[in-house]
Amino acid sequence: MHTPEGQTTRRLGDVATAGAAGIASVGAGVASAHLLASVLAPAGSPLIAVGGTFIDLTPAWLKEFAISTFGTADKAVLLGGIAATLLLVAALCGLLARRSRAAGCAAVALVALVGAVAALSRPASSAIDAVPSLVGAVVAAAVLGWLTRPAPPALTPVPGGGARGAAPTRRSVLVGSLAVAGGAVAVAALGSAIGGRLRDVTAARASVRLPAPSEPATALADAVDVRIDGVTPFRVPNDDFYRVDTALVVPAIDPSGWRLDIGGMVQRPYSLSYDELLAMPLVERDLTLTCVSNEVGGPYVGNALWLGVRLSDLLARAGVDRAADQLFSRSTDGWTASTPMGAVTDGRDALVAVAMNGEPLPAEHGFPARMIVPGLYGFVSATKWLVSLEATTYAQREAYWTERGWATDAPVRTMARIEVPRPLSTVAPGAIAIAGVCWAQHRGIERVEVQVDDEPWVAARLGAAPSIDTWRQWWIPWYATSGRHVLRVRATDATGEVQPQARLTPFPSGAQGWHEVVVNVG
Ligand SMILES: Nc1nc2c(c(=O)[nH]1)N[C@H]1C(S)=C(S)[C@@H](COP(=O)(O)O)O[C@H]1N2
Ligand SMILES: [Mo]
């Protein structure tokens, strides 16, 4: 091919080959770092460290957007975005290597080093977390050096081959890159598999013997469940319970090595082992947890039966200084929450929970111990993988989400959600039910009303509730007539305050407004 088109094709081929070599070498570096991290230091994986850093730097509006657009898949989307950026940067490094092999190798090593920097900047990091990325940097540079090694002289002269890279060498680079990239994917997958195995707390959870509660929950009335298809069960099973946290990898904590430190502005700081915690008086309560990021009508709310030690018992043992107005709690992964001291000492059932619906906490929900405080959104009260409690002041300390602009103090807003019929569904005309759930934790629900189109508001029937700290189901019978209808719901809390209609976004202190759904009858 001596035509100009042939030359262009050849040049494109060179560029693609160079890009592939860059991608393969960065891929090999990142994958080997990920594999090494899985056995050495899980938090040291460049993927996890960079992802975690990104999560922590994410501005509030973007986090809002991610949660509302991708829901629980937000973490997968984040990792995909990081991978796509990485591919691009890696390809550019490969192109650089065409001009200077040394510069290209240095560039891929630098890319891998970003992982080391991210790993060291994580809140709970240690020097060892940088090791996987350092090794990855060496691997990436070595692979690129090897892929772009000068062609042996015998293979160089090819007619029309241009000044750079002869055809057989180009093909071998491409083949070599593909092989390395394929190998990298396999190595990364192996790393994830090994990591998953090593970080499996199934056995630890299975060996836990939960003591009987000294204060059992009151038996649930049958009437907590209104028995209408499509209404969320009063107690949400653990596997269906919503999950919201910043952890890219679920922390795996062996309870035998776990301790809870209680200190700060207290007279007698102390620390507890898991067995010592279980030996304290345990109370069992149905409590409803809500995420501040929950939109009107959204899914981030659930009720479970929790078993735990009262925070007030734990704090009384330490003797909290009167001037402390904040309980600052910390997770093993560095995440923090600030809870008003008043809310954990005013007699409500604020717990360090060890069990959820009769089982040791699932790993995703904070095993071995987490906080639950009725009436407050999760981000200011529900620290999972809890490792320390510190009595302090709001003047002294700011927690994770507050540093990012969210509210300091966030009681749960009164809310009602329509679950049946489903939004935008089509239902047959005739007698059906409009039903859902509502909550106003620690104030309680007094009334729920439903409005169809512009008709008068109708009082709904309420499911039973064991306390003011749980959600309730509600329903009304409805004779559905053909056409398109707007269904609207509003709750009134037990202080008599009607849920306001004015819409507020979840940021900074929780969504507000009436849930409305449109249904077609016909
Ligand atoms: N360690 C840790 N605990 C955390 C969080 C977190 O990101 N990290 N998120 C909080 C938030 S915002 C909520 S709403 C609840 C959710 O608890 P769940 O995932 O068990 O439903 O956990 C809270 N505890
Ligand atoms: Mo949350």
Coordinates of N, CA, C and O in Angstrom, one line a residue, residues 204-369:
A204 N -17.8 -15.7 61.2 CA -17.8 -15.0 62.5 C -19.2 -14.7 62.9 O -19.5 -14.8 64.1
R205 N -20.1 -14.3 62.0 CA -21.5 -14.1 62.3 C -22.1 -15.3 62.8 O -22.9 -15.3 63.8
A206 N -21.8 -16.4 62.2 CA -22.5 -17.7 62.5 C -22.1 -18.1 63.9 O -22.9 -18.8 64.6
S207 N -20.9 -17.8 64.4 CA -20.5 -18.3 65.7 C -21.0 -17.4 66.8 O -20.7 -17.7 68.0
V208 N -21.6 -16.3 66.5 CA -22.1 -15.4 67.6 C -23.3 -16.0 68.3 O -24.2 -16.5 67.6
R209 N -23.3 -16.0 69.6 CA -24.4 -16.4 70.4 C -25.1 -15.2 71.0 O -24.5 -14.6 71.9
L210 N -26.2 -14.8 70.4 CA -26.9 -13.6 70.9 C -27.6 -13.9 72.2 O -28.4 -14.9 72.3
P211 N -27.3 -13.2 73.3 CA -28.0 -13.4 74.6 C -29.5 -13.0 74.5 O -29.8 -12.2 73.6
A212 N -30.3 -13.5 75.4 CA -31.7 -13.0 75.4 C -31.7 -11.6 75.9 O -30.9 -11.2 76.7
P213 N -32.7 -10.8 75.3 CA -32.8 -9.4 75.8 C -33.3 -9.4 77.2 O -34.1 -10.2 77.7
S214 N -32.7 -8.4 78.0 CA -33.3 -8.2 79.3 C -34.6 -7.4 79.2 O -35.4 -7.4 80.1
E215 N -34.7 -6.6 78.1 CA -36.0 -5.9 77.9 C -36.5 -6.3 76.5 O -36.1 -5.6 75.5
P216 N -37.3 -7.4 76.4 CA -37.7 -7.8 75.0 C -38.7 -6.8 74.5 O -39.3 -6.0 75.2
A217 N -38.8 -6.8 73.1 CA -39.8 -5.9 72.5 C -41.2 -6.5 72.8 O -41.3 -7.7 73.0
T218 N -42.1 -5.6 72.8 CA -43.5 -6.0 72.9 C -43.9 -6.8 71.7 O -43.5 -6.5 70.6
A219 N -44.6 -7.9 71.9 CA -45.0 -8.7 70.7 C -45.8 -7.9 69.7 O -46.6 -7.0 70.1
L220 N -45.5 -8.1 68.5 CA -46.1 -7.3 67.4 C -47.6 -7.7 67.3 O -47.9 -8.9 67.2
A221 N -48.4 -6.7 67.2 CA -49.8 -7.0 66.9 C -49.9 -7.4 65.5 O -49.2 -6.9 64.6
D222 N -50.9 -8.3 65.2 CA -51.1 -8.7 63.8 C -51.4 -7.5 63.0 O -51.0 -7.4 61.8
A223 N -52.0 -6.5 63.6 CA -52.5 -5.4 62.8 C -51.4 -4.4 62.4 O -51.7 -3.4 61.8
V224 N -50.1 -4.7 62.7 CA -49.1 -3.9 62.1 C -49.0 -4.0 60.6 O -48.6 -3.1 59.9
D225 N -49.4 -5.2 60.1 CA -49.4 -5.5 58.7 C -50.9 -5.4 58.2 O -51.7 -6.2 58.7
V226 N -51.2 -4.5 57.3 CA -52.6 -4.4 56.8 C -52.9 -5.5 55.7 O -54.0 -5.6 55.3
R227 N -51.9 -6.3 55.4 CA -52.1 -7.4 54.4 C -52.7 -6.9 53.1 O -53.7 -7.5 52.6
I228 N -52.0 -6.0 52.5 CA -52.4 -5.5 51.2 C -51.2 -5.8 50.3 O -50.1 -5.4 50.6
D229 N -51.4 -6.5 49.2 CA -50.3 -6.8 48.3 C -49.6 -5.5 47.8 O -50.3 -4.6 47.3
G230 N -48.3 -5.5 47.9 CA -47.6 -4.4 47.4 C -47.2 -3.4 48.5 O -46.4 -2.5 48.2
V231 N -47.7 -3.6 49.7 CA -47.3 -2.7 50.8 C -46.1 -3.3 51.5 O -46.0 -4.5 51.7
T232 N -45.0 -2.6 51.7 CA -43.8 -3.1 52.3 C -44.1 -3.7 53.7 O -44.9 -3.0 54.5
P233 N -43.6 -4.9 54.0 CA -43.9 -5.4 55.3 C -43.4 -4.5 56.5 O -42.4 -3.8 56.3
F234 N -44.1 -4.6 57.6 CA -43.8 -3.8 58.7 C -42.3 -3.9 59.1 O -41.6 -3.0 59.3
R235 N -41.9 -5.2 59.2 CA -40.5 -5.5 59.4 C -39.9 -5.9 58.1 O -40.2 -6.9 57.5
V236 N -38.9 -5.1 57.6 CA -38.3 -5.4 56.3 C -37.2 -6.4 56.5 O -36.3 -6.3 57.4
P237 N -37.3 -7.5 55.8 CA -36.2 -8.6 55.9 C -34.8 -8.0 55.6 O -34.7 -7.0 54.8
N238 N -33.8 -8.5 56.3 CA -32.5 -7.9 56.2 C -32.0 -7.8 54.7 O -31.4 -6.8 54.4
D239 N -32.3 -8.8 53.9 CA -31.8 -8.8 52.6 C -32.5 -7.7 51.7 O -31.9 -7.3 50.7
D240 N -33.6 -7.3 52.2 CA -34.4 -6.2 51.4 C -34.1 -4.8 52.0 O -34.6 -3.8 51.4
F241 N -33.5 -4.8 53.1 CA -33.4 -3.5 53.8 C -32.5 -2.6 53.0 O -31.4 -3.0 52.5
Y242 N -32.8 -1.3 52.9 CA -32.0 -0.4 52.1 C -30.6 -0.2 52.6 O -30.4 -0.4 53.8
R243 N -29.7 0.1 51.8 CA -28.3 0.2 52.2 C -27.8 1.6 51.7 O -27.8 1.8 50.5
V244 N -27.3 2.4 52.6 CA -26.7 3.7 52.1 C -25.4 3.8 53.0 O -25.5 3.9 54.2
D245 N -24.2 3.9 52.3 CA -23.0 4.3 53.0 C -22.0 4.7 52.0 O -22.2 4.5 50.8
T246 N -20.8 5.1 52.5 CA -19.7 5.6 51.6 C -18.7 4.5 51.3 O -17.7 4.7 50.7
A247 N -19.0 3.3 51.9 CA -18.0 2.2 51.8 C -18.0 1.5 50.5 O -19.0 0.9 50.1
L248 N -16.9 1.5 49.7 CA -16.8 0.8 48.5 C -16.6 -0.7 48.7 O -17.1 -1.5 48.0
V249 N -15.9 -1.0 49.8 CA -15.8 -2.4 50.2 C -16.4 -2.4 51.6 O -16.0 -1.6 52.5
V250 N -17.3 -3.4 51.8 CA -17.9 -3.5 53.1 C -16.8 -3.9 54.1 O -16.1 -4.9 53.9
P251 N -16.7 -3.1 55.2 CA -15.6 -3.5 56.2 C -15.9 -4.9 56.7 O -17.1 -5.2 57.0
A252 N -14.9 -5.6 56.9 CA -15.0 -7.0 57.5 C -14.3 -6.9 58.8 O -13.1 -6.7 58.9
I253 N -15.1 -7.0 59.9 CA -14.5 -6.9 61.2 C -14.7 -8.2 61.9 O -15.8 -8.8 62.0
D254 N -13.6 -8.7 62.4 CA -13.6 -9.9 63.3 C -13.9 -9.5 64.7 O -13.2 -8.8 65.3
P255 N -15.1 -10.0 65.2 CA -15.5 -9.5 66.5 C -14.5 -9.8 67.6 O -14.4 -9.1 68.6
S256 N -13.7 -10.8 67.4 CA -12.7 -11.2 68.5 C -11.7 -10.1 68.6 O -11.0 -10.0 69.7
G257 N -11.4 -9.3 67.6 CA -10.4 -8.3 67.7 C -11.0 -6.9 67.8 O -10.3 -5.9 68.0
W258 N -12.3 -6.8 67.8 CA -13.0 -5.5 67.8 C -13.1 -5.0 69.2 O -13.2 -5.7 70.1
R259 N -13.0 -3.6 69.3 CA -13.2 -3.0 70.5 C -14.0 -1.7 70.3 O -13.8 -1.1 69.2
L260 N -14.8 -1.3 71.3 CA -15.4 0.0 71.2 C -14.8 0.9 72.2 O -14.8 0.6 73.4
D261 N -14.3 2.0 71.8 CA -13.6 3.0 72.7 C -14.6 4.0 73.1 O -15.3 4.6 72.2
I262 N -14.7 4.4 74.3 CA -15.7 5.4 74.8 C -14.8 6.4 75.6 O -14.2 6.1 76.6
G263 N -14.8 7.6 75.0 CA -13.9 8.6 75.7 C -14.4 10.1 75.3 O -15.5 10.3 75.1
G264 N -13.4 10.9 75.3 CA -13.6 12.3 75.1 C -13.9 13.0 76.4 O -13.2 12.8 77.4
M265 N -14.9 13.9 76.4 CA -15.2 14.6 77.6 C -16.0 13.8 78.6 O -17.2 13.9 78.9
V266 N -15.3 12.8 79.2 CA -15.9 11.9 80.2 C -14.9 11.7 81.4 O -13.7 12.0 81.2
Q267 N -15.4 11.3 82.5 CA -14.6 11.1 83.7 C -13.8 9.8 83.6 O -12.6 9.8 84.0
R268 N -14.4 8.7 83.0 CA -13.7 7.4 83.0 C -13.7 6.8 81.6 O -14.6 6.0 81.4
P269 N -12.8 7.2 80.8 CA -12.8 6.6 79.4 C -12.6 5.1 79.6 O -11.9 4.7 80.5
Y270 N -13.2 4.3 78.7 CA -12.9 2.9 78.8 C -13.1 2.3 77.4 O -13.6 3.0 76.5
S271 N -12.8 1.0 77.3 CA -13.1 0.3 76.0 C -13.7 -1.1 76.3 O -13.4 -1.7 77.4
L272 N -14.5 -1.5 75.4 CA -15.2 -2.8 75.6 C -14.9 -3.8 74.5 O -14.8 -3.3 73.3
S273 N -14.8 -5.0 74.8 CA -14.7 -6.0 73.8 C -16.2 -6.4 73.3 O -17.2 -6.0 74.0
Y274 N -16.3 -7.2 72.3 CA -17.6 -7.6 71.8 C -18.3 -8.4 72.8 O -19.5 -8.2 73.1
D275 N -17.6 -9.3 73.5 CA -18.2 -10.2 74.5 C -18.7 -9.3 75.7 O -19.8 -9.6 76.3
E276 N -17.9 -8.3 76.1 CA -18.3 -7.4 77.2 C -19.5 -6.6 76.8 O -20.4 -6.4 77.6
L277 N -19.6 -6.2 75.5 CA -20.8 -5.5 75.1 C -22.0 -6.4 75.2 O -23.1 -6.0 75.7
L278 N -21.9 -7.7 74.7 CA -23.0 -8.6 74.7 C -23.4 -8.9 76.2 O -24.6 -9.3 76.4
A279 N -22.5 -8.8 77.1 CA -22.8 -9.1 78.5 C -23.6 -8.0 79.2 O -24.1 -8.2 80.3
M280 N -23.7 -6.8 78.6 CA -24.5 -5.7 79.2 C -26.0 -6.0 78.9 O -26.3 -6.8 78.1
P281 N -26.8 -5.3 79.7 CA -28.3 -5.5 79.5 C -28.6 -5.1 78.0 O -28.3 -4.0 77.6
L282 N -29.4 -6.0 77.4 CA -29.7 -5.8 76.0 C -31.2 -5.5 75.9 O -32.0 -6.2 76.5
V283 N -31.5 -4.5 75.1 CA -32.9 -4.2 74.8 C -33.3 -4.5 73.4 O -32.4 -4.4 72.5
E284 N -34.5 -4.9 73.2 CA -34.9 -5.2 71.8 C -36.1 -4.3 71.4 O -37.0 -4.2 72.2
R285 N -35.9 -3.7 70.3 CA -36.9 -2.7 69.9 C -37.2 -2.7 68.3 O -36.2 -2.8 67.6
D286 N -38.4 -2.5 67.9 CA -38.7 -2.1 66.5 C -38.4 -0.7 66.4 O -38.9 0.2 67.1
L287 N -37.5 -0.3 65.4 CA -37.1 1.1 65.1 C -37.0 1.3 63.6 O -36.5 0.4 62.9
T288 N -37.5 2.4 63.2 CA -37.5 2.7 61.8 C -36.4 3.7 61.4 O -36.2 4.7 62.1
L289 N -35.6 3.3 60.4 CA -34.4 4.1 60.0 C -34.7 4.8 58.7 O -35.3 4.1 57.8
T290 N -34.4 6.0 58.6 CA -34.6 6.7 57.3 C -33.3 7.5 56.9 O -32.6 8.0 57.7
C291 N -33.1 7.5 55.6 CA -32.0 8.2 55.1 C -32.4 9.6 54.7 O -33.4 9.8 54.1
V292 N -31.6 10.6 55.0 CA -31.8 12.0 54.7 C -31.9 12.2 53.1 O -32.6 13.1 52.7
S293 N -31.3 11.3 52.4 CA -31.3 11.4 50.9 C -32.6 10.9 50.3 O -32.7 10.9 49.1
N294 N -33.5 10.4 51.1 CA -34.7 9.8 50.6 C -35.6 10.9 50.0 O -35.9 11.9 50.7
E295 N -35.9 10.8 48.7 CA -36.8 11.7 48.1 C -38.2 11.5 48.6 O -38.5 10.4 49.1
V296 N -39.1 12.4 48.4 CA -40.6 12.2 48.6 C -41.0 10.9 47.8 O -40.7 10.9 46.6
G297 N -41.5 9.9 48.5 CA -41.9 8.7 47.8 C -40.8 7.7 47.6 O -40.9 6.6 47.1
G298 N -39.6 8.0 48.1 CA -38.4 7.2 47.8 C -38.2 6.0 48.7 O -39.0 5.8 49.7
P299 N -37.2 5.2 48.4 CA -37.1 3.8 49.0 C -36.1 3.7 50.2 O -36.0 2.7 50.8
Y300 N -35.5 4.8 50.6 CA -34.4 4.7 51.6 C -35.0 4.8 53.1 O -34.7 5.8 53.8
V301 N -35.9 3.9 53.4 CA -36.5 3.9 54.7 C -36.8 2.4 55.0 O -37.1 1.7 54.1
G302 N -36.7 2.0 56.3 CA -37.1 0.6 56.6 C -37.2 0.5 58.1 O -36.6 1.2 58.9
N303 N -38.0 -0.5 58.5 CA -38.1 -0.8 59.9 C -37.6 -2.2 60.2 O -37.7 -3.1 59.4
A304 N -36.9 -2.4 61.3 CA -36.4 -3.7 61.7 C -36.5 -3.8 63.2 O -36.6 -2.8 63.9
L305 N -36.3 -5.1 63.7 CA -36.2 -5.4 65.1 C -34.8 -5.4 65.5 O -34.0 -6.2 65.0
W306 N -34.4 -4.4 66.3 CA -32.9 -4.3 66.7 C -32.7 -4.8 68.1 O -33.6 -4.7 69.0
L307 N -31.5 -5.3 68.4 CA -31.2 -5.7 69.7 C -29.9 -5.0 70.0 O -28.9 -5.0 69.2
G308 N -29.8 -4.3 71.2 CA -28.6 -3.6 71.5 C -28.5 -3.1 72.9 O -29.5 -3.2 73.7
V309 N -27.4 -2.4 73.2 CA -27.2 -1.9 74.5 C -27.6 -0.4 74.4 O -27.2 0.3 73.4
R310 N -28.2 0.1 75.4 CA -28.6 1.5 75.4 C -27.3 2.4 75.4 O -26.4 2.2 76.3
L311 N -27.3 3.4 74.6 CA -26.2 4.3 74.6 C -26.1 5.0 75.9 O -25.0 5.3 76.4
S312 N -27.3 5.3 76.5 CA -27.2 6.0 77.8 C -26.5 5.1 78.9 O -25.8 5.7 79.8
D313 N -26.7 3.8 78.8 CA -25.9 2.9 79.8 C -24.4 3.0 79.5 O -23.6 3.1 80.5
L314 N -24.1 2.9 78.3 CA -22.6 3.0 77.9 C -22.0 4.3 78.4 O -20.9 4.3 78.9
L315 N -22.8 5.4 78.2 CA -22.2 6.7 78.5 C -22.2 6.9 80.0 O -21.3 7.6 80.5
A316 N -23.2 6.4 80.7 CA -23.3 6.6 82.1 C -22.1 6.0 82.8 O -21.5 6.6 83.8
R317 N -21.6 4.9 82.3 CA -20.5 4.2 82.8 C -19.2 5.1 82.7 O -18.3 5.0 83.5
A318 N -19.2 5.9 81.6 CA -18.0 6.7 81.4 C -18.1 8.0 82.2 O -17.1 8.7 82.5
G319 N -19.4 8.5 82.5 CA -19.6 9.7 83.2 C -19.3 10.9 82.3 O -18.2 11.5 82.3
V320 N -20.3 11.3 81.6 CA -20.1 12.4 80.6 C -20.2 13.8 81.2 O -21.0 14.1 82.0
D321 N -19.2 14.6 80.8 CA -19.1 15.9 81.3 C -20.4 16.7 80.8 O -20.8 16.5 79.7
R322 N -20.9 17.6 81.7 CA -22.1 18.3 81.4 C -22.0 19.2 80.2 O -23.0 19.5 79.5
A323 N -20.8 19.6 79.9 CA -20.6 20.6 78.8 C -20.6 19.9 77.4 O -20.7 20.6 76.4
A324 N -20.6 18.6 77.4 CA -20.5 17.9 76.1 C -21.9 17.9 75.5 O -22.9 17.4 76.1
D325 N -22.1 18.5 74.3 CA -23.4 18.5 73.7 C -23.5 17.6 72.5 O -24.5 17.5 71.8
Q326 N -22.4 17.0 72.1 CA -22.4 16.1 71.0 C -21.8 14.8 71.2 O -20.7 14.7 71.9
L327 N -22.4 13.7 70.7 CA -21.8 12.4 70.7 C -21.2 12.2 69.3 O -22.0 12.1 68.3
F328 N -19.9 12.1 69.2 CA -19.2 11.9 67.9 C -18.8 10.5 67.8 O -18.1 9.9 68.6
S329 N -19.4 9.8 66.8 CA -19.2 8.4 66.6 C -18.4 8.1 65.4 O -18.5 8.9 64.4
R330 N -17.5 7.1 65.4 CA -16.6 6.8 64.3 C -16.7 5.4 63.9 O -16.9 4.5 64.7
S331 N -16.6 5.2 62.5 CA -16.7 3.8 62.0 C -15.2 3.4 61.7 O -14.3 4.2 61.6
T332 N -15.0 2.1 61.6 CA -13.7 1.6 61.3 C -13.1 2.2 60.0 O -11.9 2.3 59.9
D333 N -14.0 2.6 59.1 CA -13.4 3.1 57.8 C -13.3 4.6 57.9 O -13.1 5.3 56.8
G334 N -13.4 5.2 59.0 CA -13.1 6.6 59.2 C -14.4 7.5 59.1 O -14.3 8.7 59.4
W335 N -15.5 7.0 58.6 CA -16.7 7.8 58.5 C -17.2 8.2 59.9 O -17.0 7.4 60.9
T336 N -17.7 9.4 60.0 CA -18.1 9.9 61.4 C -19.6 10.5 61.4 O -20.0 10.9 60.3
A337 N -20.2 10.5 62.5 CA -21.5 11.1 62.7 C -21.5 11.9 64.0 O -20.9 11.5 64.9
S338 N -22.3 13.0 64.0 CA -22.4 13.7 65.2 C -23.9 13.7 65.6 O -24.8 14.0 64.8
T339 N -24.1 13.2 66.8 CA -25.5 13.1 67.3 C -25.7 14.0 68.5 O -24.8 14.0 69.4
P340 N -26.8 14.7 68.6 CA -27.0 15.5 69.8 C -26.9 14.7 71.1 O -27.6 13.6 71.1
M341 N -26.2 15.1 72.1 CA -26.1 14.3 73.3 C -27.5 14.1 73.9 O -27.8 13.1 74.5
G342 N -28.3 15.2 73.8 CA -29.7 15.1 74.3 C -30.4 13.9 73.7 O -31.2 13.2 74.5
A343 N -30.3 13.6 72.5 CA -31.1 12.6 71.8 C -30.7 11.2 72.3 O -31.4 10.2 72.1
V344 N -29.5 11.0 72.8 CA -29.1 9.7 73.3 C -29.2 9.5 74.8 O -29.0 8.4 75.3
T345 N -29.5 10.6 75.5 CA -29.6 10.5 76.9 C -31.0 10.9 77.4 O -31.2 11.0 78.7
D346 N -32.0 11.2 76.5 CA -33.3 11.7 77.0 C -34.3 10.6 77.2 O -35.5 10.8 77.4
G347 N -33.8 9.3 77.3 CA -34.7 8.2 77.6 C -35.2 7.5 76.4 O -35.8 6.4 76.6
R348 N -35.0 8.0 75.2 CA -35.5 7.2 74.0 C -34.6 6.0 73.8 O -33.5 5.9 74.4
D349 N -35.0 5.1 73.0 CA -34.3 3.8 72.8 C -33.2 4.0 71.8 O -33.2 3.4 70.7
A350 N -32.2 4.8 72.2 CA -31.0 4.9 71.4 C -30.0 3.8 71.7 O -29.6 3.7 72.8
L351 N -29.6 3.1 70.7 CA -28.9 1.8 70.9 C -27.5 1.7 70.2 O -27.4 2.3 69.1
V352 N -26.6 1.0 70.8 CA -25.6 0.4 70.0 C -26.1 -1.0 69.7 O -26.1 -1.9 70.6
A353 N -26.5 -1.2 68.5 CA -27.2 -2.5 68.1 C -26.2 -3.5 67.7 O -25.2 -3.2 67.0
V354 N -26.5 -4.8 68.0 CA -25.7 -5.9 67.6 C -26.5 -6.9 66.7 O -25.9 -7.8 66.1
A355 N -27.8 -6.8 66.7 CA -28.6 -7.7 65.9 C -29.7 -7.0 65.2 O -30.2 -5.9 65.7
M356 N -30.1 -7.6 64.1 CA -31.1 -7.0 63.3 C -32.1 -8.1 62.9 O -31.6 -9.1 62.3
N357 N -33.3 -8.0 63.2 CA -34.3 -9.0 62.9 C -33.9 -10.4 63.4 O -34.0 -11.4 62.7
G358 N -33.3 -10.5 64.6 CA -33.0 -11.8 65.2 C -31.7 -12.4 64.8 O -31.3 -13.5 65.2
E359 N -30.9 -11.7 63.9 CA -29.6 -12.2 63.5 C -28.5 -11.2 63.9 O -28.8 -10.0 63.9
P360 N -27.3 -11.7 64.1 CA -26.2 -10.7 64.2 C -26.3 -9.8 63.0 O -26.7 -10.2 61.9
L361 N -25.9 -8.5 63.2 CA -26.0 -7.5 62.1 C -25.4 -8.1 60.8 O -24.3 -8.7 60.9
P362 N -26.0 -8.0 59.7 CA -25.4 -8.3 58.4 C -24.2 -7.4 58.2 O -24.1 -6.3 58.7
A363 N -23.2 -7.9 57.5 CA -21.9 -7.1 57.2 C -22.3 -5.7 56.6 O -21.8 -4.7 57.1
E364 N -23.2 -5.7 55.7 CA -23.6 -4.4 55.0 C -24.3 -3.5 56.0 O -24.4 -2.3 55.7
H365 N -24.8 -4.0 57.1 CA -25.6 -3.1 58.0 C -24.8 -2.9 59.3 O -25.4 -2.5 60.3
G366 N -23.5 -3.2 59.3 CA -22.6 -2.7 60.3 C -22.0 -3.7 61.3 O -21.4 -3.3 62.3
F367 N -22.0 -5.0 60.9 CA -21.4 -6.0 61.8 C -20.0 -5.6 62.3 O -19.2 -5.1 61.5
P368 N -19.7 -5.7 63.5 CA -20.5 -6.3 64.6 C -21.4 -5.4 65.4 O -22.3 -5.8 66.1
A369 N -21.2 -4.0 65.3 CA -22.0 -3.1 66.1 C -22.3 -1.8 65.3 O -21.4 -1.3 64.6

